[in-house]
N, CA and C of each residue as an Amber inpcrd file, in Angstrom:
protein
   453
  98.1790000  -0.4840000 -14.2810000  99.2880000  -0.1180000 -13.7550000
 100.1770000  -1.1440000 -13.7130000  99.8410000  -2.3200000 -14.0680000
 101.0070000  -3.3220000 -14.2890000 102.1630000  -3.0040000 -15.2220000
 102.0140000  -2.1720000 -16.1930000 102.8610000  -1.9950000 -17.1630000
 103.5050000  -0.5690000 -17.2440000 103.5980000   0.0010000 -16.1130000
 104.2530000   1.1270000 -15.6400000 105.5120000   1.0000000 -15.0770000
 106.4380000   1.7710000 -15.8840000 107.8310000   1.7440000 -15.8870000
 108.1230000   2.4060000 -14.4670000 109.2240000   1.9720000 -13.8610000
 109.6910000   2.7550000 -12.4380000 110.3580000   4.1780000 -12.8010000
 109.8440000   5.1550000 -12.0970000 110.3240000   6.4170000 -12.2690000
 110.2980000   7.2560000 -11.0920000 111.3920000   7.9810000 -10.7920000
 111.5160000   8.9330000  -9.8860000 112.2990000  10.2000000 -10.0110000
 112.1320000  11.1060000  -9.4920000 112.4800000  12.4640000  -9.8250000
 112.7180000  13.3120000  -8.5850000 114.0320000  13.7560000  -8.9120000
 114.5780000  14.9590000  -7.8360000 115.1070000  15.9950000  -8.3340000
 115.1790000  17.0510000  -7.3880000 115.4080000  18.3570000  -7.9170000
 116.3970000  18.9560000  -7.1360000 117.3870000  19.8850000  -7.6270000
 118.4390000  20.1700000  -6.7320000 118.8250000  21.5060000  -7.3740000
 119.5510000  22.3870000  -6.5080000 119.8950000  23.5710000  -6.8700000
 121.1210000  23.6190000  -7.5470000 121.9150000  22.6530000  -7.8310000
 123.2270000  22.5610000  -8.6840000 122.6730000  22.6890000 -10.2360000
 123.7670000  23.2220000 -10.6350000 123.6910000  23.0690000 -12.4180000
 123.4250000  21.7200000 -13.1450000 122.8030000  21.7410000 -14.4450000
 122.6330000  20.5990000 -15.2770000 123.9680000  19.8970000 -15.2090000
 125.2610000  20.4570000 -15.5200000 126.4970000  20.0020000 -15.5490000
 126.8020000  19.0990000 -14.3550000 126.5380000  19.6930000 -12.9930000
 126.8990000  18.9380000 -11.8930000 126.3240000  17.8860000 -11.7020000
 125.0010000  17.9720000 -12.1450000 123.7600000  17.0890000 -11.9430000
 124.4480000  15.7530000 -12.7790000 124.6280000  16.1410000 -14.1330000
 125.2580000  15.2690000 -14.9280000 126.6460000  14.4070000 -14.5130000
 127.4370000  15.2690000 -14.1450000 128.7880000  14.8140000 -13.4900000
 128.5460000  13.6290000 -12.5500000 127.4070000  14.1970000 -11.7100000
 127.2730000  13.1900000 -10.4390000 126.3990000  11.6690000 -11.0150000
 125.8710000  11.7930000 -12.0970000 125.0700000  10.6600000 -12.7500000
 126.1180000   9.7930000 -13.2630000 127.1140000  10.2230000 -13.9450000
 128.1500000   9.5400000 -14.7330000 129.3700000   8.8720000 -13.7380000
 129.3260000   9.3060000 -12.6050000 130.1740000   8.9550000 -11.5510000
 129.6090000   7.9350000 -10.4570000 129.2940000   6.9230000 -11.5130000
 128.2490000   5.4700000 -10.7390000 128.9750000   5.1450000  -9.4630000
 130.1070000   4.9300000  -9.5690000 130.7170000   4.7030000  -8.3260000
 130.6630000   5.4910000  -6.8220000 130.0850000   6.8680000  -7.3140000
 129.8820000   7.8350000  -6.2660000 128.6880000   7.5040000  -5.5460000
 127.6580000   6.9920000  -6.5070000 126.3640000   7.0400000  -5.7460000
 125.6450000   5.5830000  -5.8500000 125.9990000   4.7010000  -6.7260000
 125.4710000   3.3420000  -6.6260000 126.4720000   2.2320000  -5.9320000
 127.5970000   2.0320000  -6.4360000 128.2150000   0.8670000  -5.9170000
 129.8610000   1.2510000  -6.0290000 130.9400000   1.0970000  -5.2450000
 132.0590000   1.2150000  -5.4910000 132.4190000  -0.1530000  -6.3390000
 131.7030000  -1.1750000  -6.3670000 132.0540000  -2.4820000  -7.1980000
 131.8250000  -2.3370000  -8.6600000 131.7210000  -1.1050000  -9.0320000
 131.6010000  -0.7990000 -10.6490000 133.0370000  -0.9720000 -11.3850000
 132.9440000  -1.7800000 -12.3290000 134.2130000  -2.0210000 -13.0530000
 133.9720000  -1.5080000 -14.4830000 134.9600000  -0.9220000 -15.1380000
 134.7270000  -0.4580000 -16.5020000 134.1590000   1.0890000 -16.6300000
 134.1430000   1.5180000 -17.6930000 133.6270000   3.1010000 -18.0990000
 132.4560000   3.2550000 -17.8770000 132.1670000   4.3820000 -17.2920000
 130.5790000   4.6940000 -17.0840000 130.2740000   6.5100000 -17.4280000
 131.3390000   7.0360000 -18.4650000 130.9800000   8.3080000 -18.6820000
 130.4890000   8.5080000 -20.1940000 131.1400000   7.6780000 -21.1950000
 131.3600000   8.1800000 -22.5530000 130.4400000   7.2010000 -23.2240000
 129.8590000   7.6430000 -24.4900000 128.8780000   6.7940000 -25.3210000
 129.7440000   5.3430000 -25.4420000 129.1410000   4.1370000 -25.5680000
 129.4870000   3.0280000 -25.5160000 130.4300000   2.2630000 -24.5230000
 130.6060000   3.1710000 -23.4680000 131.2950000   2.5520000 -22.4770000
 130.3760000   1.5040000 -21.9640000 131.0400000   0.3540000 -21.3140000
 130.3770000  -0.6450000 -20.6800000 131.0100000  -0.9250000 -19.3610000
 130.0100000  -1.2230000 -18.3510000 130.5650000  -1.3520000 -16.9070000
 129.8360000  -2.2610000 -16.5560000 130.2660000  -3.2610000 -15.4590000
 129.5480000  -4.2860000 -14.6510000 129.3170000  -3.9740000 -13.2040000
 128.4370000  -4.2850000 -12.6040000 128.0390000  -3.9710000 -11.3120000
 127.7970000  -5.5820000 -10.3810000 128.1740000  -5.4790000  -9.2170000
 127.7690000  -6.8650000  -8.7520000 127.6590000  -6.4920000  -7.4510000
 127.0070000  -7.2110000  -6.5890000 126.6230000  -7.2050000  -5.3300000
 126.6480000  -8.7220000  -4.5360000 127.5630000  -9.0470000  -3.7730000
 127.9890000 -10.3220000  -3.2500000 127.5510000 -11.3500000  -4.6380000
 126.5870000 -12.5480000  -4.4800000 126.3030000 -13.3520000  -5.1740000
 124.9500000 -13.0000000  -5.4560000 124.1810000 -11.7760000  -5.1900000
 122.9400000 -11.7280000  -5.2310000 122.4020000 -11.0540000  -6.6740000
 123.3870000 -10.0530000  -7.1270000 122.9950000  -9.4790000  -8.1880000
 124.3060000  -8.9780000  -8.9500000 124.1800000  -9.4110000 -10.3250000
 125.3720000  -8.8360000 -11.3720000 124.5150000  -8.4690000 -12.5140000
 125.1850000  -7.1900000 -13.0370000 124.6660000  -6.8090000 -14.2400000
 125.7070000  -6.0230000 -15.1490000 125.5000000  -6.0260000 -16.4300000
 126.5170000  -5.3720000 -17.4790000 125.5180000  -4.4720000 -17.8500000
 126.1380000  -3.0670000 -18.0640000 125.5370000  -2.0000000 -18.6250000
 126.4160000  -1.4200000 -19.7580000 125.7470000  -0.8520000 -20.9630000
 126.3590000  -0.0940000 -22.0460000 125.7920000   1.4400000 -21.7460000
 126.5010000   2.4030000 -22.1170000 125.8280000   3.6970000 -22.3930000
 125.6470000   3.6980000 -23.8300000 124.1770000   4.0780000 -24.2080000
 123.7100000   3.8100000 -25.2890000 123.5360000   5.4750000 -26.0010000
 123.4160000   6.3330000 -24.7880000 123.0250000   7.7080000 -25.3170000
 123.6660000   8.5790000 -24.2600000 124.4180000   9.4910000 -24.3220000
 125.2410000  10.2490000 -23.6030000 125.1850000  11.8040000 -24.2710000
 124.1950000  12.6520000 -23.4670000 124.1140000  14.1660000 -23.7580000
 124.4020000  14.9460000 -22.6230000 125.5830000  15.4010000 -22.5520000
 126.1370000  16.0900000 -21.5490000 124.9920000  17.3060000 -21.0660000
 124.9640000  17.4190000 -19.6010000 123.7930000  18.4760000 -19.2370000
 122.2710000  18.0100000 -19.4940000 122.1510000  17.0370000 -20.2750000
 120.6700000  16.6620000 -20.5610000 120.2390000  15.0570000 -20.5170000
 120.8940000  13.9710000 -20.5730000 120.6250000  12.8040000 -20.8320000
 121.9000000  11.6650000 -20.7050000 121.3760000  10.7520000 -20.1390000
 122.4120000   9.5600000 -19.9590000 121.3440000   8.2420000 -20.1210000
 121.5270000   7.4790000 -20.9260000 120.8340000   6.3820000 -21.1710000
 121.6330000   4.8590000 -20.9380000 121.3880000   3.8030000 -20.3400000
 122.1450000   2.5790000 -20.0660000 121.1910000   1.7190000 -20.6640000
 121.9320000   0.4910000 -21.3600000 120.9850000  -0.5240000 -21.9040000
 121.6580000  -1.4860000 -20.7690000 120.5300000  -2.3660000 -20.4310000
 121.0740000  -3.6800000 -19.5750000 121.2580000  -4.8610000 -20.5330000
 122.7820000  -5.0620000 -20.8480000 123.1640000  -6.0380000 -21.4820000
 122.6820000  -7.4300000 -21.0080000 123.1690000  -7.4930000 -19.7980000
 123.0250000  -8.8790000 -19.0770000 122.5420000  -8.5090000 -17.7640000
 122.0880000  -9.4490000 -17.0790000 121.6670000  -9.3440000 -15.5680000
 121.4350000 -10.6580000 -14.7700000 121.4790000 -11.0550000 -13.7480000
 121.4600000 -11.9440000 -12.7950000 121.1430000 -11.5930000 -11.4740000
 119.8720000 -12.2530000 -10.8830000 119.4060000 -11.8820000  -9.6810000
 119.2480000 -13.3670000  -9.2480000 120.0520000 -13.8100000  -7.7470000
 119.8970000 -14.9130000  -7.3480000 118.3850000 -15.0500000  -6.5510000
 117.5380000 -14.2690000  -6.3820000 116.4780000 -13.9480000  -5.5480000
 115.0790000 -14.2490000  -6.4340000 115.1740000 -14.3000000  -7.8970000
 113.8550000 -14.5010000  -8.4920000 114.2690000 -15.6090000  -9.4410000
 112.9200000 -16.2890000  -9.8840000 112.7820000 -17.3020000 -10.7580000
 113.4750000 -17.1430000 -12.1820000 112.9150000 -15.7380000 -12.7620000
 113.4620000 -15.7260000 -13.7640000 114.9410000 -14.6620000 -13.5660000
 116.1980000 -15.1870000 -13.3550000 117.2250000 -14.7930000 -12.9980000
 117.6580000 -13.5210000 -14.1110000 117.2550000 -13.5280000 -15.1050000
 117.4810000 -12.4060000 -15.9820000 116.8960000 -11.2090000 -16.0060000
 115.8710000 -10.9760000 -15.0890000 114.9840000  -9.9540000 -15.0740000
 115.8020000  -8.6400000 -15.2550000 115.3120000  -7.5740000 -15.8640000
 116.2700000  -6.5570000 -16.3310000 116.7600000  -6.6970000 -17.6270000
 117.4320000  -7.7290000 -18.1860000 118.0410000  -7.9210000 -19.3760000
 117.2270000  -7.3730000 -20.4680000 118.0090000  -6.5430000 -21.2890000
 117.0130000  -5.6270000 -22.3350000 116.5820000  -4.3710000 -22.0100000
 116.4370000  -4.0920000 -20.7140000 115.8930000  -2.9280000 -20.3340000
 116.8780000  -1.8890000 -20.3950000 116.2350000  -0.5560000 -20.5640000
 116.9930000   0.6170000 -20.5940000 116.7350000   1.5390000 -19.0580000
 117.7050000   2.2200000 -18.8410000 117.8790000   3.1080000 -17.7700000
 118.1840000   4.5280000 -18.1260000 117.2640000   5.5130000 -18.0010000
 117.4820000   6.7440000 -18.2460000 117.4850000   7.9930000 -17.2250000
 118.4540000   8.7340000 -17.4260000 118.4730000  10.0520000 -16.4790000
 118.2260000  11.1210000 -17.2700000 116.9740000  11.9240000 -17.1830000
 116.8130000  13.1510000 -18.0910000 117.0330000  14.2850000 -17.1120000
 117.7950000  15.1550000 -17.4630000 117.9090000  16.2690000 -16.8180000
 117.3340000  17.6900000 -17.7220000 116.7790000  18.2650000 -16.7610000
 116.1200000  19.5270000 -17.2770000 115.9850000  20.6070000 -16.2400000
 115.7700000  21.7780000 -16.4940000 115.5940000  22.8700000 -15.6040000
 114.2330000  23.3610000 -15.4910000 113.5610000  23.2490000 -14.1960000
 112.3230000  23.8090000 -13.9110000 112.4360000  24.4910000 -12.8920000
 111.6240000  25.5520000 -12.6700000 111.5640000  26.4860000 -11.5630000
 112.8680000  27.1200000 -11.0660000 113.8150000  27.2960000 -11.9750000
 115.1740000  27.5840000 -11.4990000 115.9990000  26.5260000 -10.6140000
 115.4140000  25.2490000 -10.7290000 116.1600000  23.7560000 -10.2650000
 116.5980000  22.9420000 -11.2990000 117.4530000  22.1550000 -11.0200000
 117.8130000  21.2920000 -11.8980000 116.9890000  19.8110000 -11.3590000
 116.3960000  19.4390000 -12.5190000 115.3790000  18.1050000 -12.0460000
 115.9980000  17.0800000 -12.8690000 116.1340000  15.9840000 -12.1020000
 116.6470000  14.5520000 -12.7850000 115.6160000  13.5940000 -12.6850000
 115.2060000  13.1990000 -13.7270000 114.0950000  11.9960000 -13.8640000
 114.6870000  10.7660000 -14.2070000 114.5620000   9.9660000 -13.3110000
 115.2210000   8.4850000 -13.7210000 114.0610000   7.5490000 -14.2750000
 114.4110000   6.8690000 -15.1740000 113.4960000   5.8400000 -15.4600000
 113.6510000   4.8270000 -15.6600000 113.6340000   3.4200000 -15.2240000
 113.9590000   2.0760000 -15.5100000 112.8240000   1.3590000 -16.5000000
 113.0360000   1.6100000 -17.5820000 112.2380000   1.0700000 -18.6800000
 112.2000000  -0.3120000 -18.7120000 111.0900000  -1.0440000 -18.3700000
 110.9410000  -2.3760000 -18.2110000 110.6960000  -2.8230000 -17.1090000
 111.0930000  -1.9880000 -15.9400000 111.2030000  -2.3100000 -14.4470000
 109.8010000  -2.0930000 -14.1520000 108.6280000  -3.1590000 -14.1460000
 107.3520000  -2.9470000 -13.9710000 106.7120000  -3.6860000 -12.8020000
 105.6860000  -3.3630000 -12.2010000 105.2220000  -4.0970000 -10.8140000
 105.1650000  -5.6890000 -11.2900000 105.1150000  -6.2620000 -12.4420000
 104.6440000  -7.6420000 -12.4300000 105.9470000  -8.4240000 -12.4040000
 107.2140000  -7.6000000 -12.4670000 108.2600000  -8.3250000 -12.3440000
 108.3870000  -8.6780000 -10.8800000 109.1900000  -9.9790000 -10.7150000
 109.3270000 -10.5800000  -9.0780000 110.1660000  -9.6880000  -8.3630000
 111.3080000  -8.9710000  -8.8200000 112.1250000  -8.1190000  -8.1830000
 111.7130000  -6.6520000  -7.9040000 110.3720000  -6.4340000  -8.5090000
 110.0160000  -5.2150000  -8.3970000 110.1250000  -4.5620000  -6.9700000
 109.4160000  -5.0760000  -6.0860000 109.3180000  -4.3970000  -4.6020000
 111.1450000  -3.9940000  -4.2510000 111.9150000  -5.0570000  -4.3380000
 113.1010000  -4.7940000  -3.9180000 114.0630000  -3.7530000  -4.7880000
 113.7770000  -3.7880000  -6.1930000 114.1910000  -2.9250000  -6.8770000
 113.6420000  -1.2430000  -6.8130000 112.3430000  -1.5260000  -6.5830000
 111.7680000  -0.3440000  -6.2460000 112.3080000   0.4700000  -5.0160000
 112.5550000  -0.1700000  -4.0540000 113.0250000   0.2470000  -2.6740000
 114.6070000   0.7590000  -2.8830000 115.5090000  -0.2920000  -3.6250000
 116.6750000   0.1620000  -3.8080000 116.9330000   1.3570000  -4.9340000
 116.1830000   1.2840000  -5.8580000 116.4050000   2.6740000  -6.8560000
 116.0470000   3.7160000  -6.0070000 114.9010000   3.9470000  -5.5520000
 114.5310000   5.3140000  -4.3720000 115.6290000   5.5010000  -3.5080000
 116.2350000   4.5170000  -2.9810000 117.0870000   4.8510000  -1.8960000
 118.5150000   5.6680000  -2.8330000 118.8130000   4.7740000  -3.7880000
 120.0420000   5.1090000  -4.6070000 119.9670000   6.4620000  -5.3190000
 118.5790000   6.9260000  -5.7640000 118.5470000   8.0160000  -6.4590000
 118.2580000   9.1980000  -5.4980000 117.1220000   9.0360000  -4.8660000
 116.5660000   9.8430000  -3.7840000 117.3630000  10.1580000  -2.9080000
 118.4210000   9.4030000  -2.4220000 119.1530000   9.5270000  -1.3730000
 120.7900000   9.7440000  -1.8670000 121.4360000   8.7610000  -2.3000000
 122.6360000   8.4040000  -2.5700000 123.1800000   9.7050000  -3.9460000
 122.4190000   9.6020000  -4.9250000 122.6290000  10.4840000  -6.0440000
 122.3820000  11.9330000  -5.6100000 121.0930000  12.1230000  -4.9360000
 120.7910000  13.3610000  -4.6620000 122.2130000  14.0360000  -3.5000000
 122.5540000  13.3680000  -2.5160000 123.4250000  13.5470000  -1.6840000
 124.9200000  14.1020000  -2.4980000 125.2030000  13.0470000  -3.6170000
 126.4390000  13.2160000  -4.2230000 126.2870000  14.7080000  -5.0510000
 125.1510000  15.0700000  -5.6130000 124.9560000  16.2360000  -6.3200000
 124.9860000  17.2840000  -5.4600000 124.3910000  17.3120000  -4.3960000
 124.1920000  18.4580000  -3.2960000 125.3090000  18.7420000  -2.2310000
 126.2220000  17.5980000  -1.8040000 127.3200000  17.5010000  -1.1280000
 128.6250000  17.3890000  -1.4790000 128.4550000  16.5180000  -2.5960000
 129.8930000  15.8990000  -3.2800000 130.0530000  14.6030000  -2.7580000
 129.2520000  14.0210000  -1.8300000 129.2970000  12.6410000  -1.3560000
 127.9930000  11.7750000  -1.2340000 128.2600000  10.7300000  -1.8280000
 127.0570000   9.8600000  -1.9500000 127.1610000   8.7680000  -0.9700000
 126.0230000   8.1760000  -1.1060000 126.4430000   6.7570000  -0.0700000
 126.2590000   5.2170000  -0.8960000 127.0770000   5.1140000  -1.7760000
 127.1900000   3.8910000  -2.5560000 127.3930000   2.7080000  -1.4100000
 127.4280000   1.7100000  -2.2930000 127.4800000   0.4960000  -1.6800000
 129.1530000   0.2420000  -1.5280000 129.7490000  -0.0310000  -0.4490000
 131.1210000   0.1790000  -0.3140000 131.7730000  -1.1230000  -0.9020000
 132.9400000  -0.9800000  -1.2590000 133.7680000  -2.3020000  -1.5120000
 133.7040000  -3.2600000  -0.4570000 133.4220000  -4.5380000  -1.0330000
 133.7180000  -5.5660000  -0.1290000 135.2460000  -5.8620000   0.1490000
 135.3140000  -5.7440000   1.7300000 136.3890000  -6.0620000   2.1280000
 136.8250000  -7.5360000   2.3020000 137.9180000  -7.9480000   1.6900000
 138.3770000  -9.2280000   1.8410000 139.4210000  -9.4990000   2.5920000
 139.5110000 -10.3240000   3.7520000 140.4090000 -10.6300000   4.7020000
 141.0810000 -11.6270000   4.3700000
């Protein structure tokens, strides 16, 4: 079991195109702190959450209504001994139709239980995919991390 990648799946009544549009709207379901492109092949974006987590992603596969794959170019966690966990991993979103529903299967290739970050990442990905992305697809409004307000 220690070599199983993280995977979660959601099913919605919306079309594969609506699911795809929501997935590439990363600011709408993951974080408003995303900088860069999130929609086209070879787009790169950065994510950061306070000084706790930063990462840089490249879209390495984009097939409308079917698949989006990110490559983790760089990653930093302040809470793990290996601050670079995730670097080199891939994150895929596979879209298919099953039983008249659109199914989205998200897999974080390389995120395995032996990673120190696994418990936190497991909980976070479940929240962002099963709640926030699901809500963005089904209601048009996700629950991303809001931009930090600087006073």
